[in-house]
């Protein structure tokens, strides 16, 4: 494994098969594709768990793993400090940085559409690079950026629909997923069948996901998924429990006003036992609502 790291955000990339002169990180920083020369550095950390170790120990006191000091075979070079490490290392034995590489970004590559097999050119949605099929309008969101894209879609929907109310969820306006023909799409990157998943388990929006490379959305599924999120938020906002918390201050004010009225009208209330009983019952009720 050969690692490259961004000097700005320190994202690591697995670059063993990358042949270009440079790659662009997701944060926009350009990373030169240079072959690093490994350095022999003192061992301060366990390469298995990252725990601190002494200079003369032979096993980690935290996880029990062997401390490998003789690196005669292939080694993994830390992209931060350039220290040589065992090929199977999870942490740098010198500086302790964790090795968590991500796939190389798509770099603007056109992928075959999982639905109609046509090529999908690259476009940007909210600053996120995706592939869109010009024939079926499906979207391929690479490199696990689905959650970020959903957040941007919800923000856009809130801005454009701020004077409207979502009347029903996409599930209500679409057919029942259990009645539809099941089609397993293939990942455009690895050509393996993707996993079908009901977005947020109950939305009725069926998405196709390759956990290694990205997510496929059929036409309009992005809008439907964003609509479901916004409607769920609206339902939570207007839930009875939330009404209770939102109106707590108002109930306190009304209870205080009632108490003041009872004190100010004590002479008049004394002449009417029924009125006193009624006022006390109402005060008890308001107090119970606040508990």
Coordinates of C-alpha atoms in Angstrom, one line a residue:
X1 CA 0.0 0.0 0.0
X2 CA 1.2 3.5 -0.9
X3 CA -0.3 6.5 0.9
X4 CA -0.6 10.1 -0.1
X5 CA -1.8 12.7 2.4
X6 CA -3.3 16.2 1.9
X7 CA -1.1 18.9 3.4
X8 CA -4.2 21.0 4.3
X9 CA -6.9 18.6 5.7
X10 CA -4.6 15.5 6.1
X11 CA -7.0 13.2 4.3
X12 CA -5.1 10.1 3.2
X13 CA -5.5 8.3 -0.1
X14 CA -4.5 4.8 -1.2
X15 CA -2.4 5.7 -4.3
X16 CA -0.8 2.3 -5.2
X17 CA -2.6 2.2 -8.6
X18 CA -2.6 6.0 -9.2
X19 CA -0.4 7.1 -12.1
X20 CA -1.2 10.7 -12.6
X21 CA 1.3 13.5 -11.7
X22 CA -1.1 15.0 -9.1
X23 CA -4.5 14.5 -7.6
X24 CA -7.0 17.0 -6.2
X25 CA -8.1 16.5 -2.6
X26 CA -11.8 16.9 -1.8
X27 CA -10.9 20.1 0.0
X28 CA -9.4 21.5 -3.2
X29 CA -5.7 21.1 -2.4
X30 CA -3.5 19.7 -5.1
X31 CA -1.4 16.7 -3.9
X32 CA 1.8 15.9 -5.9
X33 CA 2.1 12.2 -6.7
X34 CA 5.7 11.6 -5.7
X35 CA 7.3 8.4 -4.5
X36 CA 8.4 8.9 -1.0
X37 CA 11.7 7.6 0.4
X38 CA 11.2 5.9 3.8
X39 CA 13.2 6.8 6.8
X40 CA 14.4 4.6 9.7
X41 CA 12.9 6.3 12.7
X42 CA 12.7 5.4 16.4
X43 CA 9.7 3.4 17.5
X44 CA 7.5 5.2 20.0
X45 CA 4.1 3.7 19.2
X46 CA 2.5 0.3 18.6
X47 CA 1.7 -0.1 14.9
X48 CA -1.4 -2.2 15.8
X49 CA -3.2 0.0 18.3
X50 CA -1.2 3.3 18.4
X51 CA -0.4 2.9 22.1
X52 CA 2.9 4.3 23.5
X53 CA 5.7 1.8 23.9
X54 CA 9.2 1.9 25.5
X55 CA 12.4 1.8 23.5
X56 CA 13.3 -1.8 24.5
X57 CA 9.9 -3.6 24.7
X58 CA 9.1 -6.5 22.4
X59 CA 5.3 -6.4 22.8
X60 CA 2.6 -3.8 23.3
X61 CA 1.4 -3.4 26.9
X62 CA -2.0 -2.4 25.7
X63 CA -3.0 -4.9 23.0
X64 CA -0.2 -7.5 23.3
X65 CA 0.9 -7.1 19.6
X66 CA 4.5 -7.8 18.7
X67 CA 6.7 -4.7 18.2
X68 CA 8.3 -5.2 14.8
X69 CA 11.7 -3.6 14.6
X70 CA 13.3 -5.4 11.7
X71 CA 11.7 -4.1 8.5
X72 CA 13.5 -6.1 5.8
X73 CA 10.4 -6.7 3.6
X74 CA 8.0 -4.3 2.0
X75 CA 7.2 -1.4 4.2
X76 CA 4.4 1.2 4.5
X77 CA 5.7 4.8 4.5
X78 CA 3.9 7.2 6.7
X79 CA 2.6 10.1 4.6
X80 CA 3.2 12.5 7.5
X81 CA 6.7 11.8 8.9
X82 CA 8.0 9.4 6.2
X83 CA 8.9 6.7 8.7
X84 CA 9.0 3.1 7.5
X85 CA 6.3 0.8 9.1
X86 CA 5.3 -2.8 8.7
X87 CA 3.0 -3.3 5.7
X88 CA 0.1 -4.3 8.0
X89 CA 0.5 -1.3 10.3
X90 CA -2.6 0.6 11.3
X91 CA -0.7 3.4 13.1
X92 CA 2.7 4.9 12.4
X93 CA 5.2 3.5 14.9
X94 CA 7.1 6.8 14.9
X95 CA 4.5 9.7 15.0
X96 CA 1.4 7.7 15.9
X97 CA -0.8 8.9 13.1
X98 CA -3.5 6.5 12.1
X99 CA -3.6 5.0 8.6
X100 CA -7.1 5.4 7.3
X101 CA -6.8 5.8 3.5
X102 CA -9.7 6.7 1.3
X103 CA -10.2 5.8 -2.4
X104 CA -8.8 8.2 -5.0
X105 CA -11.4 10.8 -5.9
X106 CA -13.0 10.3 -9.3
X107 CA -11.1 13.2 -10.9
X108 CA -13.9 13.9 -13.3
X109 CA -14.2 10.5 -14.8
X110 CA -17.3 9.5 -16.7
X111 CA -18.9 6.3 -15.4
X112 CA -21.5 4.0 -17.1
X113 CA -25.0 4.5 -15.9
X114 CA -26.3 1.6 -13.6
X115 CA -29.8 2.0 -15.1
X116 CA -29.3 2.5 -18.9
X117 CA -25.6 1.9 -19.4
X118 CA -24.9 5.3 -21.0
X119 CA -22.0 7.4 -19.9
X120 CA -22.6 9.8 -17.1
X121 CA -20.7 13.1 -17.3
X122 CA -19.5 14.9 -14.2
X123 CA -21.4 17.9 -12.8
X124 CA -21.3 19.8 -9.5
X125 CA -24.3 20.0 -7.1
X126 CA -23.7 22.4 -4.1
X127 CA -20.0 22.1 -4.6
X128 CA -20.1 18.2 -4.6
X129 CA -18.9 16.4 -7.6
X130 CA -21.4 13.8 -8.9
X131 CA -22.2 12.0 -12.1
X132 CA -25.6 12.5 -13.8
X133 CA -27.0 10.4 -16.6
X134 CA -28.4 12.6 -19.4
X135 CA -30.8 9.9 -20.5
X136 CA -32.5 8.8 -17.3
X137 CA -31.5 11.7 -15.0
X138 CA -30.2 9.3 -12.4
X139 CA -27.4 10.5 -10.0
X140 CA -24.2 8.7 -9.0
X141 CA -22.7 10.1 -5.7
X142 CA -19.2 8.8 -5.3
X143 CA -16.9 8.3 -2.3
X144 CA -19.6 8.3 0.4
X145 CA -20.6 11.9 0.0
X146 CA -24.3 11.0 0.1
X147 CA -25.0 12.4 3.5
X148 CA -23.3 15.7 2.6
X149 CA -25.3 15.9 -0.6
X150 CA -28.6 15.3 1.3
X151 CA -27.7 18.1 3.7
X152 CA -27.2 20.5 0.8
X153 CA -30.4 19.3 -0.8
X154 CA -32.4 19.9 2.4
X155 CA -30.9 23.4 2.8
X156 CA -31.8 24.3 -0.8
X157 CA -35.3 22.9 -0.3
X158 CA -35.8 25.0 2.9
X159 CA -34.7 28.2 1.1
X160 CA -36.9 27.6 -2.0
X161 CA -39.9 26.4 0.0
X162 CA -39.7 28.6 3.1
X163 CA -43.2 29.9 2.5
X164 CA -44.7 26.5 1.9
X165 CA -45.5 23.5 4.0
X166 CA -44.6 19.9 3.0
X167 CA -48.1 18.4 2.8
X168 CA -47.1 14.7 2.6
X169 CA -44.1 12.5 2.4
X170 CA -42.7 11.0 -0.9
X171 CA -44.0 7.6 0.3
X172 CA -47.6 8.8 0.2
X173 CA -47.2 10.2 -3.3
X174 CA -45.4 7.2 -4.8
X175 CA -46.2 3.5 -5.2
X176 CA -45.6 0.9 -2.5
X177 CA -41.9 -0.3 -2.8
X178 CA -43.0 -3.8 -1.8
X179 CA -45.2 -4.0 -5.0
X180 CA -42.4 -2.8 -7.4
X181 CA -40.2 -5.1 -9.4
X182 CA -36.9 -5.6 -7.6
X183 CA -33.9 -4.7 -9.8
X184 CA -30.4 -4.9 -8.5
X185 CA -28.2 -2.2 -10.0
X186 CA -24.5 -2.7 -10.6
X187 CA -21.9 -0.3 -9.2
X188 CA -20.4 1.6 -12.1
X189 CA -16.9 1.4 -10.5
X190 CA -16.6 -2.2 -9.5
X191 CA -19.4 -3.7 -11.5
X192 CA -20.8 -5.6 -8.5
X193 CA -24.5 -5.7 -7.5
X194 CA -25.3 -2.9 -5.1
X195 CA -27.3 -3.2 -1.9
X196 CA -30.9 -1.9 -2.0
X197 CA -31.9 0.1 1.1
X198 CA -35.1 1.9 2.2
X199 CA -33.8 5.4 2.9
X200 CA -34.1 6.0 6.7
X201 CA -35.8 2.6 6.9
X202 CA -39.4 3.9 6.4
X203 CA -39.3 6.7 3.7
X204 CA -40.3 4.4 0.8
X205 CA -37.4 5.8 -1.2
X206 CA -35.3 2.9 -2.3
X207 CA -31.6 3.8 -2.9
X208 CA -28.8 1.6 -4.3
X209 CA -25.5 1.6 -2.4
X210 CA -22.0 0.3 -2.9
X211 CA -20.4 0.6 0.4
X212 CA -16.9 0.9 -1.2
X213 CA -17.7 3.4 -4.0
X214 CA -20.9 5.4 -3.7
X215 CA -24.7 5.6 -3.9
X216 CA -27.1 5.6 -6.9
X217 CA -30.3 7.6 -7.0
X218 CA -32.9 7.2 -9.7
X219 CA -34.5 10.3 -11.1
X220 CA -36.3 12.5 -8.5
X221 CA -35.1 10.3 -5.6
X222 CA -32.9 13.1 -4.3
X223 CA -35.9 15.4 -4.0
X224 CA -38.1 12.7 -2.5
X225 CA -35.5 11.8 0.1
X226 CA -35.0 15.5 1.0
X227 CA -38.7 16.0 1.2
X228 CA -39.1 13.1 3.6
X229 CA -36.4 14.5 5.9
X230 CA -38.1 17.9 5.9
X231 CA -41.5 16.5 6.5
X232 CA -40.1 14.4 9.4
X233 CA -38.7 17.5 10.9
X234 CA -42.0 19.3 10.5
X235 CA -43.9 16.5 12.2
X236 CA -41.4 16.5 15.1
X237 CA -41.8 20.3 15.4
X238 CA -45.6 20.0 15.7
X239 CA -45.6 16.9 17.9
X240 CA -47.7 17.2 21.1
X241 CA -44.6 16.9 23.3
X242 CA -43.0 19.8 21.6
X243 CA -46.2 21.9 22.0
X244 CA -46.0 21.3 25.7
X245 CA -42.3 22.4 25.9
X246 CA -43.0 25.4 23.6
X247 CA -46.0 26.6 25.7
X248 CA -44.4 26.1 29.1
X249 CA -43.5 29.7 29.5
X250 CA -47.0 30.8 28.5
X251 CA -48.5 28.4 31.0
X252 CA -46.3 29.8 33.7
X253 CA -47.4 33.3 32.8
X254 CA -51.1 32.3 32.9
X255 CA -50.6 30.6 36.3
X256 CA -48.9 33.7 37.7
X257 CA -51.7 35.9 36.4
X258 CA -54.3 33.6 37.9
X259 CA -52.5 33.7 41.3
X260 CA -52.4 37.5 41.2
X261 CA -56.1 37.7 40.3
X262 CA -56.9 35.4 43.1
X263 CA -55.0 37.5 45.6
X264 CA -56.4 40.8 44.3
X265 CA -60.0 39.5 44.4
X266 CA -59.8 37.6 47.7
X267 CA -62.6 39.7 49.3
X268 CA -64.9 39.0 46.4
X269 CA -64.0 35.4 46.2
X270 CA -64.6 34.9 49.9
X271 CA -68.3 35.7 49.4
X272 CA -68.5 32.8 46.9
X273 CA -67.2 29.4 48.1
X274 CA -67.8 27.9 44.6
X275 CA -65.7 30.5 43.0
X276 CA -62.8 29.8 45.3
X277 CA -63.0 26.1 44.7
X278 CA -63.1 26.6 41.0
X279 CA -60.0 28.9 41.1
X280 CA -58.1 26.5 43.2
X281 CA -58.8 23.6 40.9
X282 CA -57.6 25.6 37.9
X283 CA -54.4 26.5 39.7
X284 CA -53.8 22.9 40.6
X285 CA -54.3 21.9 36.9
X286 CA -51.8 24.5 35.6
X287 CA -49.3 23.4 38.3
X288 CA -49.7 19.8 37.2
X289 CA -49.0 20.7 33.6
X290 CA -45.7 22.3 34.5
X291 CA -44.5 19.2 36.5

